[in-house]
């Protein structure tokens, strides 16, 4: 039982020297990545850079103890940082101290929400966001994040906003005030970060850019020429912080906390599952991941951090560098702690433009053009859902975008379930198999027997569609139609509304003198038919295992003159 809630108890007793070398290498590599990224993402969240480092100390250790992924690297990420800034910025805190209090409170709320979702096994909630919606939202958020960093990259005044139209108008008004030395510094940092790995893929290019930026500012006195720097970074471990328990603050932050909880879990779980697929010695549990992330966020809340989650790039690096267990995250946390104790004075001359470059390079990869092109060719409805989420997020804000994405995802599920696929079937020559006439040529299509298959549950929301489609198909056959065979292989549920409608429909068809057969009823649906009297109404001898059995039964029914139905009189070759 304890191993379920503390997965470290599963792998730690079996820990070996072979695992130690990989974990130590990966832990130090990711720790080196976390230093510049943590500081940059904290600035993106509107906080002092030091809080990005605080957010990767205790939370990393807590996740290593409770997380089911052995390679997931948690910490600040661009998306969550922007959501934090957007949610807290809307409250217009009067002082930096109040802003920090709200950020800490947001971390507490995210932790409570994720922990509660994990305890109550609500990990399935992430399924409410379809892949096209996630792609559209992520791409739009990446653009907003990138634009938000232009104020540091260009050293111009830009208002805090998450609406692209406002950002572009402000950029156009202030572009003439661009500080050339600052933008030059930022461009050099972007080139180093983005293309430095071409020299060697294991190079910590973000840290190299940070070191080069610090040396340039310090050695050339670039602050005298207008370069903005981070300035004094407090040293020492984070003290205990106290989140706000003011109901008014919680009410104001609940929407952003819920958004971060879902988006953060979605991002974290997606990358954890992708990495786990390469390792067969453990499984990732969605509900335990929620618990672990929730506890990690609680750790951030009480140690001056802000909301965190698993990151794509860091997790990939962690895996590639040889991480075998959660010890890699513990080693990363130890490196950050040593940095906080002894190395923070070295970041005094760090240019803000370099931190902006770290963020910009990180989010460029989140803009997914390929997915949009793929959906345009393969599935137009999903393409338009992606574009709607993308445009809403860009123009109306991050929270509105993710909310619209959830609504669109659910709306598409409802829409598709109300219009289930209905196939008209015909016989494959010289066999007892029946296939969709829209997909196969040369089938034996009978005018007197309509055989159809409905793919999906039959319930109150799709009853009218089913009846309308069936009515159209029957009308096309006209007076030649003598029997209807409903293939129920794909009907997995029938609700009470459908039962009432089916009774009326069965009676209506029988009154027209048309024979009705059902085939392939699965157990639960057959039970419903039996309990509600549908079996009695349809007739036990009109329920069959296969379409061919139903057709044979119809052919052997006596006609008015005492003869049986003649298959050959109605057999046609489908030209479809």
JSON list of C-alpha atoms in Angstrom, two decimals, residues 250-375:
[
{"chain": "A", "resi": 250, "resn": "UNK", "atom": "CA", "xyz": [-8.92, 32.31, -3.56]},
{"chain": "A", "resi": 251, "resn": "UNK", "atom": "CA", "xyz": [-12.06, 33.28, -5.44]},
{"chain": "A", "resi": 252, "resn": "UNK", "atom": "CA", "xyz": [-10.02, 35.54, -7.73]},
{"chain": "A", "resi": 253, "resn": "UNK", "atom": "CA", "xyz": [-7.36, 32.88, -8.38]},
{"chain": "A", "resi": 254, "resn": "UNK", "atom": "CA", "xyz": [-9.57, 29.80, -8.70]},
{"chain": "A", "resi": 255, "resn": "UNK", "atom": "CA", "xyz": [-9.92, 29.99, -12.49]},
{"chain": "A", "resi": 256, "resn": "UNK", "atom": "CA", "xyz": [-6.19, 30.31, -13.12]},
{"chain": "A", "resi": 257, "resn": "UNK", "atom": "CA", "xyz": [-5.41, 27.63, -10.51]},
{"chain": "A", "resi": 258, "resn": "UNK", "atom": "CA", "xyz": [-7.83, 25.21, -12.17]},
{"chain": "A", "resi": 259, "resn": "UNK", "atom": "CA", "xyz": [-6.37, 26.00, -15.59]},
{"chain": "A", "resi": 260, "resn": "UNK", "atom": "CA", "xyz": [-2.80, 25.47, -14.38]},
{"chain": "A", "resi": 261, "resn": "UNK", "atom": "CA", "xyz": [-3.85, 22.23, -12.65]},
{"chain": "A", "resi": 262, "resn": "UNK", "atom": "CA", "xyz": [-5.27, 20.76, -15.85]},
{"chain": "A", "resi": 263, "resn": "UNK", "atom": "CA", "xyz": [-2.76, 22.19, -18.33]},
{"chain": "A", "resi": 264, "resn": "UNK", "atom": "CA", "xyz": [0.18, 21.40, -16.08]},
{"chain": "A", "resi": 265, "resn": "UNK", "atom": "CA", "xyz": [-0.96, 17.81, -15.54]},
{"chain": "A", "resi": 266, "resn": "UNK", "atom": "CA", "xyz": [-1.70, 17.40, -19.25]},
{"chain": "A", "resi": 267, "resn": "UNK", "atom": "CA", "xyz": [1.79, 18.56, -20.22]},
{"chain": "A", "resi": 268, "resn": "UNK", "atom": "CA", "xyz": [3.48, 16.53, -17.50]},
{"chain": "A", "resi": 269, "resn": "UNK", "atom": "CA", "xyz": [1.55, 13.31, -18.08]},
{"chain": "A", "resi": 270, "resn": "UNK", "atom": "CA", "xyz": [2.00, 13.49, -21.85]},
{"chain": "A", "resi": 271, "resn": "UNK", "atom": "CA", "xyz": [5.78, 13.66, -21.65]},
{"chain": "A", "resi": 272, "resn": "UNK", "atom": "CA", "xyz": [5.92, 11.10, -18.82]},
{"chain": "A", "resi": 273, "resn": "UNK", "atom": "CA", "xyz": [3.99, 8.58, -20.93]},
{"chain": "A", "resi": 274, "resn": "UNK", "atom": "CA", "xyz": [6.13, 9.29, -23.99]},
{"chain": "A", "resi": 275, "resn": "UNK", "atom": "CA", "xyz": [9.36, 8.63, -22.07]},
{"chain": "A", "resi": 276, "resn": "UNK", "atom": "CA", "xyz": [7.93, 5.63, -20.20]},
{"chain": "A", "resi": 277, "resn": "UNK", "atom": "CA", "xyz": [7.22, 3.94, -23.54]},
{"chain": "A", "resi": 278, "resn": "UNK", "atom": "CA", "xyz": [10.99, 3.57, -23.93]},
{"chain": "A", "resi": 279, "resn": "UNK", "atom": "CA", "xyz": [11.35, 1.92, -20.51]},
{"chain": "A", "resi": 280, "resn": "UNK", "atom": "CA", "xyz": [9.50, -1.29, -19.69]},
{"chain": "A", "resi": 281, "resn": "UNK", "atom": "CA", "xyz": [10.49, -1.60, -16.03]},
{"chain": "A", "resi": 282, "resn": "UNK", "atom": "CA", "xyz": [7.76, 0.64, -14.59]},
{"chain": "A", "resi": 283, "resn": "UNK", "atom": "CA", "xyz": [4.34, 2.12, -15.37]},
{"chain": "A", "resi": 284, "resn": "UNK", "atom": "CA", "xyz": [3.06, 5.69, -15.12]},
{"chain": "A", "resi": 285, "resn": "UNK", "atom": "CA", "xyz": [-0.16, 6.05, -13.11]},
{"chain": "A", "resi": 286, "resn": "UNK", "atom": "CA", "xyz": [-2.23, 9.14, -13.95]},
{"chain": "A", "resi": 287, "resn": "UNK", "atom": "CA", "xyz": [-3.83, 9.46, -10.53]},
{"chain": "A", "resi": 288, "resn": "UNK", "atom": "CA", "xyz": [-0.57, 9.02, -8.62]},
{"chain": "A", "resi": 289, "resn": "UNK", "atom": "CA", "xyz": [1.04, 11.57, -10.93]},
{"chain": "A", "resi": 290, "resn": "UNK", "atom": "CA", "xyz": [-1.66, 14.04, -9.89]},
{"chain": "A", "resi": 291, "resn": "UNK", "atom": "CA", "xyz": [-0.90, 13.29, -6.24]},
{"chain": "A", "resi": 292, "resn": "UNK", "atom": "CA", "xyz": [2.86, 13.74, -6.79]},
{"chain": "A", "resi": 293, "resn": "UNK", "atom": "CA", "xyz": [2.46, 16.99, -8.73]},
{"chain": "A", "resi": 294, "resn": "UNK", "atom": "CA", "xyz": [0.00, 18.24, -6.12]},
{"chain": "A", "resi": 295, "resn": "UNK", "atom": "CA", "xyz": [2.43, 17.56, -3.27]},
{"chain": "A", "resi": 296, "resn": "UNK", "atom": "CA", "xyz": [5.29, 19.14, -5.27]},
{"chain": "A", "resi": 297, "resn": "UNK", "atom": "CA", "xyz": [3.22, 22.29, -5.76]},
{"chain": "A", "resi": 298, "resn": "UNK", "atom": "CA", "xyz": [2.43, 22.37, -2.05]},
{"chain": "A", "resi": 299, "resn": "UNK", "atom": "CA", "xyz": [6.19, 22.27, -1.48]},
{"chain": "A", "resi": 300, "resn": "UNK", "atom": "CA", "xyz": [6.60, 25.22, -3.84]},
{"chain": "A", "resi": 301, "resn": "UNK", "atom": "CA", "xyz": [3.89, 27.13, -1.98]},
{"chain": "A", "resi": 302, "resn": "UNK", "atom": "CA", "xyz": [5.57, 26.80, 1.40]},
{"chain": "A", "resi": 303, "resn": "UNK", "atom": "CA", "xyz": [9.13, 27.41, 0.17]},
{"chain": "A", "resi": 304, "resn": "UNK", "atom": "CA", "xyz": [8.70, 30.65, -1.83]},
{"chain": "A", "resi": 305, "resn": "UNK", "atom": "CA", "xyz": [8.17, 29.01, -5.19]},
{"chain": "A", "resi": 306, "resn": "UNK", "atom": "CA", "xyz": [5.32, 29.21, -7.66]},
{"chain": "A", "resi": 307, "resn": "UNK", "atom": "CA", "xyz": [3.33, 26.62, -9.67]},
{"chain": "A", "resi": 308, "resn": "UNK", "atom": "CA", "xyz": [5.44, 23.93, -11.35]},
{"chain": "A", "resi": 309, "resn": "UNK", "atom": "CA", "xyz": [4.93, 20.89, -13.57]},
{"chain": "A", "resi": 310, "resn": "UNK", "atom": "CA", "xyz": [6.89, 18.44, -15.71]},
{"chain": "A", "resi": 311, "resn": "UNK", "atom": "CA", "xyz": [8.78, 19.99, -18.65]},
{"chain": "A", "resi": 312, "resn": "UNK", "atom": "CA", "xyz": [9.19, 18.53, -22.15]},
{"chain": "A", "resi": 313, "resn": "UNK", "atom": "CA", "xyz": [12.75, 19.61, -22.89]},
{"chain": "A", "resi": 314, "resn": "UNK", "atom": "CA", "xyz": [14.22, 18.92, -19.46]},
{"chain": "A", "resi": 315, "resn": "UNK", "atom": "CA", "xyz": [12.61, 15.47, -19.28]},
{"chain": "A", "resi": 316, "resn": "UNK", "atom": "CA", "xyz": [13.98, 14.58, -22.72]},
{"chain": "A", "resi": 317, "resn": "UNK", "atom": "CA", "xyz": [17.46, 15.71, -21.66]},
{"chain": "A", "resi": 318, "resn": "UNK", "atom": "CA", "xyz": [17.12, 13.83, -18.38]},
{"chain": "A", "resi": 319, "resn": "UNK", "atom": "CA", "xyz": [16.33, 10.62, -20.24]},
{"chain": "A", "resi": 320, "resn": "UNK", "atom": "CA", "xyz": [19.05, 11.09, -22.87]},
{"chain": "A", "resi": 321, "resn": "UNK", "atom": "CA", "xyz": [21.63, 11.83, -20.17]},
{"chain": "A", "resi": 322, "resn": "UNK", "atom": "CA", "xyz": [20.98, 8.43, -18.58]},
{"chain": "A", "resi": 323, "resn": "UNK", "atom": "CA", "xyz": [18.43, 8.97, -15.78]},
{"chain": "A", "resi": 324, "resn": "UNK", "atom": "CA", "xyz": [17.25, 5.64, -14.40]},
{"chain": "A", "resi": 325, "resn": "UNK", "atom": "CA", "xyz": [15.36, 6.64, -11.25]},
{"chain": "A", "resi": 326, "resn": "UNK", "atom": "CA", "xyz": [14.11, 9.64, -9.29]},
{"chain": "A", "resi": 327, "resn": "UNK", "atom": "CA", "xyz": [17.59, 10.03, -7.81]},
{"chain": "A", "resi": 328, "resn": "UNK", "atom": "CA", "xyz": [18.42, 12.11, -10.88]},
{"chain": "A", "resi": 329, "resn": "UNK", "atom": "CA", "xyz": [15.90, 14.74, -9.72]},
{"chain": "A", "resi": 330, "resn": "UNK", "atom": "CA", "xyz": [17.35, 14.64, -6.22]},
{"chain": "A", "resi": 331, "resn": "UNK", "atom": "CA", "xyz": [20.84, 15.27, -7.63]},
{"chain": "A", "resi": 332, "resn": "UNK", "atom": "CA", "xyz": [19.44, 18.21, -9.64]},
{"chain": "A", "resi": 333, "resn": "UNK", "atom": "CA", "xyz": [17.89, 19.65, -6.49]},
{"chain": "A", "resi": 334, "resn": "UNK", "atom": "CA", "xyz": [21.19, 19.28, -4.62]},
{"chain": "A", "resi": 335, "resn": "UNK", "atom": "CA", "xyz": [22.98, 21.22, -7.37]},
{"chain": "A", "resi": 336, "resn": "UNK", "atom": "CA", "xyz": [20.39, 24.02, -7.15]},
{"chain": "A", "resi": 337, "resn": "UNK", "atom": "CA", "xyz": [20.76, 24.10, -3.36]},
{"chain": "A", "resi": 338, "resn": "UNK", "atom": "CA", "xyz": [24.55, 24.45, -3.70]},
{"chain": "A", "resi": 339, "resn": "UNK", "atom": "CA", "xyz": [23.98, 27.24, -6.22]},
{"chain": "A", "resi": 340, "resn": "UNK", "atom": "CA", "xyz": [21.66, 29.04, -3.80]},
{"chain": "A", "resi": 341, "resn": "UNK", "atom": "CA", "xyz": [24.18, 28.69, -0.97]},
{"chain": "A", "resi": 342, "resn": "UNK", "atom": "CA", "xyz": [27.35, 29.72, -2.79]},
{"chain": "A", "resi": 343, "resn": "UNK", "atom": "CA", "xyz": [26.88, 30.89, -6.39]},
{"chain": "A", "resi": 344, "resn": "UNK", "atom": "CA", "xyz": [24.05, 33.45, -6.54]},
{"chain": "A", "resi": 345, "resn": "UNK", "atom": "CA", "xyz": [26.43, 36.48, -6.43]},
{"chain": "A", "resi": 346, "resn": "UNK", "atom": "CA", "xyz": [27.78, 35.33, -9.81]},
{"chain": "A", "resi": 347, "resn": "UNK", "atom": "CA", "xyz": [24.42, 36.15, -11.45]},
{"chain": "A", "resi": 348, "resn": "UNK", "atom": "CA", "xyz": [24.54, 39.86, -10.56]},
{"chain": "A", "resi": 349, "resn": "UNK", "atom": "CA", "xyz": [25.63, 40.89, -14.09]},
{"chain": "A", "resi": 350, "resn": "UNK", "atom": "CA", "xyz": [23.28, 38.50, -15.92]},
{"chain": "A", "resi": 351, "resn": "UNK", "atom": "CA", "xyz": [21.53, 40.47, -18.73]},
{"chain": "A", "resi": 352, "resn": "UNK", "atom": "CA", "xyz": [17.74, 40.34, -18.83]},
{"chain": "A", "resi": 353, "resn": "UNK", "atom": "CA", "xyz": [18.02, 39.95, -22.61]},
{"chain": "A", "resi": 354, "resn": "UNK", "atom": "CA", "xyz": [19.79, 36.60, -22.15]},
{"chain": "A", "resi": 355, "resn": "UNK", "atom": "CA", "xyz": [17.02, 35.29, -19.90]},
{"chain": "A", "resi": 356, "resn": "UNK", "atom": "CA", "xyz": [14.50, 36.47, -22.51]},
{"chain": "A", "resi": 357, "resn": "UNK", "atom": "CA", "xyz": [16.48, 34.53, -25.13]},
{"chain": "A", "resi": 358, "resn": "UNK", "atom": "CA", "xyz": [16.26, 31.38, -22.99]},
{"chain": "A", "resi": 359, "resn": "UNK", "atom": "CA", "xyz": [12.46, 31.66, -22.89]},
{"chain": "A", "resi": 360, "resn": "UNK", "atom": "CA", "xyz": [12.08, 32.53, -26.58]},
{"chain": "A", "resi": 361, "resn": "UNK", "atom": "CA", "xyz": [14.15, 29.57, -27.77]},
{"chain": "A", "resi": 362, "resn": "UNK", "atom": "CA", "xyz": [12.25, 27.25, -25.43]},
{"chain": "A", "resi": 363, "resn": "UNK", "atom": "CA", "xyz": [8.82, 28.28, -26.75]},
{"chain": "A", "resi": 364, "resn": "UNK", "atom": "CA", "xyz": [9.69, 28.38, -30.47]},
{"chain": "A", "resi": 365, "resn": "UNK", "atom": "CA", "xyz": [9.53, 24.60, -30.53]},
{"chain": "A", "resi": 366, "resn": "UNK", "atom": "CA", "xyz": [5.99, 24.67, -29.12]},
{"chain": "A", "resi": 367, "resn": "UNK", "atom": "CA", "xyz": [4.57, 26.30, -32.27]},
{"chain": "A", "resi": 368, "resn": "UNK", "atom": "CA", "xyz": [3.26, 23.30, -34.20]},
{"chain": "A", "resi": 369, "resn": "UNK", "atom": "CA", "xyz": [2.77, 24.18, -37.89]},
{"chain": "A", "resi": 370, "resn": "UNK", "atom": "CA", "xyz": [3.05, 20.54, -38.96]},
{"chain": "A", "resi": 371, "resn": "UNK", "atom": "CA", "xyz": [0.02, 19.48, -36.96]},
{"chain": "A", "resi": 372, "resn": "UNK", "atom": "CA", "xyz": [-2.14, 22.18, -38.57]},
{"chain": "A", "resi": 373, "resn": "UNK", "atom": "CA", "xyz": [-1.01, 21.16, -42.08]},
{"chain": "A", "resi": 374, "resn": "UNK", "atom": "CA", "xyz": [-1.57, 17.49, -41.26]},
{"chain": "A", "resi": 375, "resn": "UNK", "atom": "CA", "xyz": [-5.12, 18.12, -40.03]}
]
